[in-house]
């Protein structure tokens, strides 16, 4: 392009402060979405088999596929993507917490069932011994007292709130459910 006299024409484009701010916000939104996708993928890999409802993970996986390829010039599109992923992550974490609570409830019921069986056996044993013995004799102690439920080595806590809700805080290295993410200062004791 040249002027009438043949000299080249220089076209200067000045970006307004408003345009620059909008461009910067869009770039920040893209970075935020990328970081959220990274967090979501980490949650997906760590929550396999640890949720009470697999549909929460399926929804999260679908939304990753949808937003990971987002290429838009609209800031609300990125904000909506981040918000959708956050909602899905919250649902997965809730499902993890629910599974932990369900497991604890099942363990509690199992302990109660065994205790009821033990008491029934003691009652039956006492009745049989009473029929064949005098009152001065004492019944033999139970040779098989109930054992506490075995520790599940596959326990997963999504957060310190979940550890506290399970009554396991503080949690130490070697204990079921311990994860370095729960130990901010790295001293081997999490959720202090």
PDB file of C-alpha atoms in Angstrom:
ATOM      1  CA  UNK A   1       0.000   0.000   0.000  1.00  0.00           C
ATOM      2  CA  UNK A   2       1.410   3.485  -0.854  1.00  0.00           C
ATOM      3  CA  UNK A   3       0.411   7.121  -0.787  1.00  0.00           C
ATOM      4  CA  UNK A   4      -0.240   9.148  -3.954  1.00  0.00           C
ATOM      5  CA  UNK A   5       3.418  10.122  -4.060  1.00  0.00           C
ATOM      6  CA  UNK A   6       4.530   6.473  -4.058  1.00  0.00           C
ATOM      7  CA  UNK A   7       5.864   6.374  -0.496  1.00  0.00           C
ATOM      8  CA  UNK A   8       4.800   3.421   1.625  1.00  0.00           C
ATOM      9  CA  UNK A   9       1.902   3.978   3.957  1.00  0.00           C
ATOM     10  CA  UNK A  10       2.360   2.854   7.535  1.00  0.00           C
ATOM     11  CA  UNK A  11      -0.762   1.855   9.291  1.00  0.00           C
ATOM     12  CA  UNK A  12      -0.571   2.055  13.067  1.00  0.00           C
ATOM     13  CA  UNK A  13      -3.054   0.152  15.107  1.00  0.00           C
ATOM     14  CA  UNK A  14      -3.424   1.291  18.655  1.00  0.00           C
ATOM     15  CA  UNK A  15      -5.042  -1.081  21.054  1.00  0.00           C
ATOM     16  CA  UNK A  16      -7.230   0.720  23.516  1.00  0.00           C
ATOM     17  CA  UNK A  17      -6.833   0.110  27.229  1.00  0.00           C
ATOM     18  CA  UNK A  18     -10.313  -1.389  27.245  1.00  0.00           C
ATOM     19  CA  UNK A  19      -9.426  -3.819  24.439  1.00  0.00           C
ATOM     20  CA  UNK A  20      -6.152  -4.756  26.172  1.00  0.00           C
ATOM     21  CA  UNK A  21      -7.982  -5.392  29.454  1.00  0.00           C
ATOM     22  CA  UNK A  22     -10.550  -7.570  27.684  1.00  0.00           C
ATOM     23  CA  UNK A  23      -7.775  -9.537  25.943  1.00  0.00           C
ATOM     24  CA  UNK A  24      -5.959 -10.021  29.260  1.00  0.00           C
ATOM     25  CA  UNK A  25      -9.153 -11.199  30.988  1.00  0.00           C
ATOM     26  CA  UNK A  26      -9.786 -13.693  28.205  1.00  0.00           C
ATOM     27  CA  UNK A  27      -6.222 -15.022  28.454  1.00  0.00           C
ATOM     28  CA  UNK A  28      -6.568 -15.343  32.243  1.00  0.00           C
ATOM     29  CA  UNK A  29      -9.876 -17.189  31.804  1.00  0.00           C
ATOM     30  CA  UNK A  30      -8.207 -19.624  29.378  1.00  0.00           C
ATOM     31  CA  UNK A  31      -5.394 -20.252  31.893  1.00  0.00           C
ATOM     32  CA  UNK A  32      -7.962 -20.738  34.658  1.00  0.00           C
ATOM     33  CA  UNK A  33      -9.855 -23.277  32.589  1.00  0.00           C
ATOM     34  CA  UNK A  34      -6.644 -25.140  31.739  1.00  0.00           C
ATOM     35  CA  UNK A  35      -5.727 -25.316  35.435  1.00  0.00           C
ATOM     36  CA  UNK A  36      -9.227 -26.523  36.341  1.00  0.00           C
ATOM     37  CA  UNK A  37      -9.058 -29.250  33.662  1.00  0.00           C
ATOM     38  CA  UNK A  38      -5.752 -30.392  35.199  1.00  0.00           C
ATOM     39  CA  UNK A  39      -7.345 -30.553  38.676  1.00  0.00           C
ATOM     40  CA  UNK A  40     -10.349 -32.437  37.301  1.00  0.00           C
ATOM     41  CA  UNK A  41      -8.167 -35.038  35.601  1.00  0.00           C
ATOM     42  CA  UNK A  42      -6.287 -35.584  38.870  1.00  0.00           C
ATOM     43  CA  UNK A  43      -9.573 -36.050  40.737  1.00  0.00           C
ATOM     44  CA  UNK A  44     -10.835 -38.486  38.097  1.00  0.00           C
ATOM     45  CA  UNK A  45      -7.734 -40.648  38.344  1.00  0.00           C
ATOM     46  CA  UNK A  46      -7.735 -40.661  42.151  1.00  0.00           C
ATOM     47  CA  UNK A  47     -11.470 -41.341  42.579  1.00  0.00           C
ATOM     48  CA  UNK A  48     -11.820 -44.482  40.473  1.00  0.00           C
ATOM     49  CA  UNK A  49     -13.769 -47.027  42.522  1.00  0.00           C
ATOM     50  CA  UNK A  50     -14.100 -44.628  45.455  1.00  0.00           C
ATOM     51  CA  UNK A  51     -17.446 -43.001  44.682  1.00  0.00           C
ATOM     52  CA  UNK A  52     -20.923 -44.076  45.702  1.00  0.00           C
ATOM     53  CA  UNK A  53     -22.366 -42.933  42.359  1.00  0.00           C
ATOM     54  CA  UNK A  54     -20.310 -43.514  39.180  1.00  0.00           C
ATOM     55  CA  UNK A  55     -22.574 -41.133  37.251  1.00  0.00           C
ATOM     56  CA  UNK A  56     -20.813 -38.231  38.993  1.00  0.00           C
ATOM     57  CA  UNK A  57     -17.513 -39.339  37.458  1.00  0.00           C
ATOM     58  CA  UNK A  58     -19.139 -39.923  34.053  1.00  0.00           C
ATOM     59  CA  UNK A  59     -20.585 -36.395  34.062  1.00  0.00           C
ATOM     60  CA  UNK A  60     -17.216 -34.956  35.042  1.00  0.00           C
ATOM     61  CA  UNK A  61     -15.481 -36.898  32.285  1.00  0.00           C
ATOM     62  CA  UNK A  62     -17.979 -35.658  29.705  1.00  0.00           C
ATOM     63  CA  UNK A  63     -17.559 -32.054  30.774  1.00  0.00           C
ATOM     64  CA  UNK A  64     -13.770 -32.349  30.541  1.00  0.00           C
ATOM     65  CA  UNK A  65     -14.105 -33.456  26.933  1.00  0.00           C
ATOM     66  CA  UNK A  66     -16.458 -30.557  26.242  1.00  0.00           C
ATOM     67  CA  UNK A  67     -14.452 -27.739  27.815  1.00  0.00           C
ATOM     68  CA  UNK A  68     -10.896 -28.949  27.172  1.00  0.00           C
ATOM     69  CA  UNK A  69     -11.322 -28.130  23.494  1.00  0.00           C
ATOM     70  CA  UNK A  70     -13.106 -24.813  24.054  1.00  0.00           C
ATOM     71  CA  UNK A  71     -11.809 -22.113  21.719  1.00  0.00           C
ATOM     72  CA  UNK A  72     -13.935 -19.042  22.149  1.00  0.00           C
ATOM     73  CA  UNK A  73     -13.549 -15.289  22.168  1.00  0.00           C
ATOM     74  CA  UNK A  74     -16.227 -15.014  24.839  1.00  0.00           C
ATOM     75  CA  UNK A  75     -15.174 -14.682  28.468  1.00  0.00           C
ATOM     76  CA  UNK A  76     -18.493 -16.104  29.783  1.00  0.00           C
ATOM     77  CA  UNK A  77     -17.862 -19.341  27.842  1.00  0.00           C
ATOM     78  CA  UNK A  78     -14.680 -19.939  29.858  1.00  0.00           C
ATOM     79  CA  UNK A  79     -16.297 -18.901  33.122  1.00  0.00           C
ATOM     80  CA  UNK A  80     -19.200 -21.268  32.441  1.00  0.00           C
ATOM     81  CA  UNK A  81     -16.722 -24.078  31.707  1.00  0.00           C
ATOM     82  CA  UNK A  82     -14.855 -23.517  34.984  1.00  0.00           C
ATOM     83  CA  UNK A  83     -18.129 -23.328  36.925  1.00  0.00           C
ATOM     84  CA  UNK A  84     -19.437 -26.544  35.324  1.00  0.00           C
ATOM     85  CA  UNK A  85     -16.232 -28.388  36.160  1.00  0.00           C
ATOM     86  CA  UNK A  86     -16.304 -27.092  39.735  1.00  0.00           C
ATOM     87  CA  UNK A  87     -19.904 -28.282  40.184  1.00  0.00           C
ATOM     88  CA  UNK A  88     -18.947 -31.686  38.805  1.00  0.00           C
ATOM     89  CA  UNK A  89     -15.875 -31.882  41.068  1.00  0.00           C
ATOM     90  CA  UNK A  90     -18.006 -31.020  44.089  1.00  0.00           C
ATOM     91  CA  UNK A  91     -20.449 -33.786  43.138  1.00  0.00           C
ATOM     92  CA  UNK A  92     -17.621 -36.341  42.831  1.00  0.00           C
ATOM     93  CA  UNK A  93     -16.155 -35.285  46.193  1.00  0.00           C
ATOM     94  CA  UNK A  94     -19.581 -35.536  47.795  1.00  0.00           C
ATOM     95  CA  UNK A  95     -19.970 -39.008  46.290  1.00  0.00           C
ATOM     96  CA  UNK A  96     -16.578 -40.012  47.729  1.00  0.00           C
ATOM     97  CA  UNK A  97     -17.595 -38.709  51.157  1.00  0.00           C
ATOM     98  CA  UNK A  98     -20.913 -40.546  50.859  1.00  0.00           C
ATOM     99  CA  UNK A  99     -19.169 -43.823  50.076  1.00  0.00           C
ATOM    100  CA  UNK A 100     -16.909 -43.378  53.107  1.00  0.00           C
ATOM    101  CA  UNK A 101     -19.956 -42.651  55.275  1.00  0.00           C
ATOM    102  CA  UNK A 102     -21.772 -45.682  53.837  1.00  0.00           C
ATOM    103  CA  UNK A 103     -18.755 -47.885  54.583  1.00  0.00           C
ATOM    104  CA  UNK A 104     -18.562 -46.596  58.160  1.00  0.00           C
ATOM    105  CA  UNK A 105     -22.275 -47.210  58.625  1.00  0.00           C
ATOM    106  CA  UNK A 106     -21.927 -50.766  57.268  1.00  0.00           C
ATOM    107  CA  UNK A 107     -18.997 -51.387  59.641  1.00  0.00           C
ATOM    108  CA  UNK A 108     -21.009 -50.006  62.568  1.00  0.00           C
ATOM    109  CA  UNK A 109     -23.948 -52.270  61.721  1.00  0.00           C
ATOM    110  CA  UNK A 110     -21.635 -55.264  61.407  1.00  0.00           C
ATOM    111  CA  UNK A 111     -20.166 -54.568  64.848  1.00  0.00           C
ATOM    112  CA  UNK A 112     -23.686 -54.252  66.277  1.00  0.00           C
ATOM    113  CA  UNK A 113     -24.746 -57.511  64.604  1.00  0.00           C
ATOM    114  CA  UNK A 114     -21.730 -59.375  65.983  1.00  0.00           C
ATOM    115  CA  UNK A 115     -22.304 -57.911  69.429  1.00  0.00           C
ATOM    116  CA  UNK A 116     -25.948 -59.034  69.331  1.00  0.00           C
ATOM    117  CA  UNK A 117     -24.837 -62.524  68.250  1.00  0.00           C
ATOM    118  CA  UNK A 118     -22.279 -62.617  71.066  1.00  0.00           C
ATOM    119  CA  UNK A 119     -24.886 -61.589  73.644  1.00  0.00           C
ATOM    120  CA  UNK A 120     -27.327 -64.183  72.304  1.00  0.00           C
ATOM    121  CA  UNK A 121     -24.638 -66.868  72.512  1.00  0.00           C
ATOM    122  CA  UNK A 122     -23.813 -65.800  76.088  1.00  0.00           C
ATOM    123  CA  UNK A 123     -27.488 -65.917  77.012  1.00  0.00           C
ATOM    124  CA  UNK A 124     -27.881 -69.391  75.468  1.00  0.00           C
ATOM    125  CA  UNK A 125     -24.659 -70.554  77.100  1.00  0.00           C
ATOM    126  CA  UNK A 126     -25.809 -69.253  80.488  1.00  0.00           C
ATOM    127  CA  UNK A 127     -29.183 -70.985  80.114  1.00  0.00           C
ATOM    128  CA  UNK A 128     -27.540 -74.318  79.254  1.00  0.00           C
ATOM    129  CA  UNK A 129     -25.042 -74.039  82.091  1.00  0.00           C
ATOM    130  CA  UNK A 130     -27.748 -73.060  84.561  1.00  0.00           C
ATOM    131  CA  UNK A 131     -29.714 -76.171  83.666  1.00  0.00           C
ATOM    132  CA  UNK A 132     -26.759 -78.460  84.512  1.00  0.00           C
ATOM    133  CA  UNK A 133     -24.925 -76.540  87.277  1.00  0.00           C
ATOM    134  CA  UNK A 134     -25.493 -75.103  90.710  1.00  0.00           C
ATOM    135  CA  UNK A 135     -25.649 -71.342  91.311  1.00  0.00           C
ATOM    136  CA  UNK A 136     -22.132 -71.343  92.844  1.00  0.00           C
ATOM    137  CA  UNK A 137     -20.485 -72.256  89.569  1.00  0.00           C
ATOM    138  CA  UNK A 138     -19.643 -69.493  87.091  1.00  0.00           C
ATOM    139  CA  UNK A 139     -19.956 -69.851  83.348  1.00  0.00           C
ATOM    140  CA  UNK A 140     -16.788 -70.083  81.247  1.00  0.00           C
ATOM    141  CA  UNK A 141     -15.754 -66.845  79.559  1.00  0.00           C
ATOM    142  CA  UNK A 142     -16.433 -66.445  75.859  1.00  0.00           C
ATOM    143  CA  UNK A 143     -13.440 -67.899  74.006  1.00  0.00           C
ATOM    144  CA  UNK A 144     -14.070 -65.867  70.849  1.00  0.00           C
ATOM    145  CA  UNK A 145     -14.732 -62.231  71.738  1.00  0.00           C
ATOM    146  CA  UNK A 146     -15.834 -60.020  68.832  1.00  0.00           C
ATOM    147  CA  UNK A 147     -13.010 -58.459  66.850  1.00  0.00           C
ATOM    148  CA  UNK A 148     -13.120 -54.913  65.565  1.00  0.00           C
ATOM    149  CA  UNK A 149     -13.634 -54.651  61.809  1.00  0.00           C
ATOM    150  CA  UNK A 150     -10.497 -54.919  59.716  1.00  0.00           C
ATOM    151  CA  UNK A 151      -8.952 -51.634  58.610  1.00  0.00           C
ATOM    152  CA  UNK A 152      -9.632 -50.954  54.948  1.00  0.00           C
ATOM    153  CA  UNK A 153      -6.354 -50.070  53.270  1.00  0.00           C
ATOM    154  CA  UNK A 154      -8.242 -48.578  50.291  1.00  0.00           C
ATOM    155  CA  UNK A 155      -9.723 -45.643  52.197  1.00  0.00           C
ATOM    156  CA  UNK A 156      -9.628 -42.328  50.330  1.00  0.00           C
ATOM    157  CA  UNK A 157     -10.332 -38.906  51.791  1.00  0.00           C
ATOM    158  CA  UNK A 158     -10.865 -36.095  49.300  1.00  0.00           C
ATOM    159  CA  UNK A 159     -10.150 -33.424  51.900  1.00  0.00           C
ATOM    160  CA  UNK A 160      -9.411 -32.807  55.551  1.00  0.00           C
ATOM    161  CA  UNK A 161     -13.122 -32.141  56.012  1.00  0.00           C
ATOM    162  CA  UNK A 162     -13.781 -35.746  54.964  1.00  0.00           C
ATOM    163  CA  UNK A 163     -11.077 -36.983  57.367  1.00  0.00           C
ATOM    164  CA  UNK A 164     -12.641 -35.010  60.214  1.00  0.00           C
ATOM    165  CA  UNK A 165     -16.138 -36.211  59.306  1.00  0.00           C
ATOM    166  CA  UNK A 166     -14.861 -39.786  59.507  1.00  0.00           C
ATOM    167  CA  UNK A 167     -13.388 -39.043  62.951  1.00  0.00           C
ATOM    168  CA  UNK A 168      -9.848 -39.852  61.773  1.00  0.00           C
ATOM    169  CA  UNK A 169      -8.147 -36.451  62.171  1.00  0.00           C
ATOM    170  CA  UNK A 170      -5.283 -36.060  62.597  1.00  0.00           C
ATOM    171  CA  UNK A 171      -4.245 -38.760  60.130  1.00  0.00           C
ATOM    172  CA  UNK A 172      -0.679 -40.079  60.116  1.00  0.00           C
ATOM    173  CA  UNK A 173       1.606 -41.716  57.558  1.00  0.00           C
ATOM    174  CA  UNK A 174       0.772 -45.417  57.376  1.00  0.00           C
ATOM    175  CA  UNK A 175      -2.840 -45.030  58.440  1.00  0.00           C
ATOM    176  CA  UNK A 176      -5.528 -45.955  55.910  1.00  0.00           C
ATOM    177  CA  UNK A 177      -6.495 -42.925  53.872  1.00  0.00           C
ATOM    178  CA  UNK A 178      -3.308 -40.928  54.536  1.00  0.00           C
ATOM    179  CA  UNK A 179      -2.230 -38.937  51.497  1.00  0.00           C
ATOM    180  CA  UNK A 180       0.524 -36.325  51.203  1.00  0.00           C
ATOM    181  CA  UNK A 181      -2.106 -33.844  49.945  1.00  0.00           C
ATOM    182  CA  UNK A 182      -3.620 -33.864  53.429  1.00  0.00           C
ATOM    183  CA  UNK A 183      -0.250 -33.059  55.046  1.00  0.00           C
ATOM    184  CA  UNK A 184       0.522 -29.456  54.127  1.00  0.00           C
ATOM    185  CA  UNK A 185       3.696 -29.114  56.191  1.00  0.00           C
ATOM    186  CA  UNK A 186       5.043 -32.569  55.263  1.00  0.00           C
ATOM    187  CA  UNK A 187       5.633 -33.720  58.843  1.00  0.00           C
ATOM    188  CA  UNK A 188       3.794 -37.027  58.413  1.00  0.00           C
ATOM    189  CA  UNK A 189       0.653 -35.843  60.180  1.00  0.00           C
ATOM    190  CA  UNK A 190      -2.245 -34.612  58.040  1.00  0.00           C
ATOM    191  CA  UNK A 191      -5.310 -32.554  58.890  1.00  0.00           C
ATOM    192  CA  UNK A 192      -3.811 -31.191  62.094  1.00  0.00           C
TER     193      UNK A 192
END
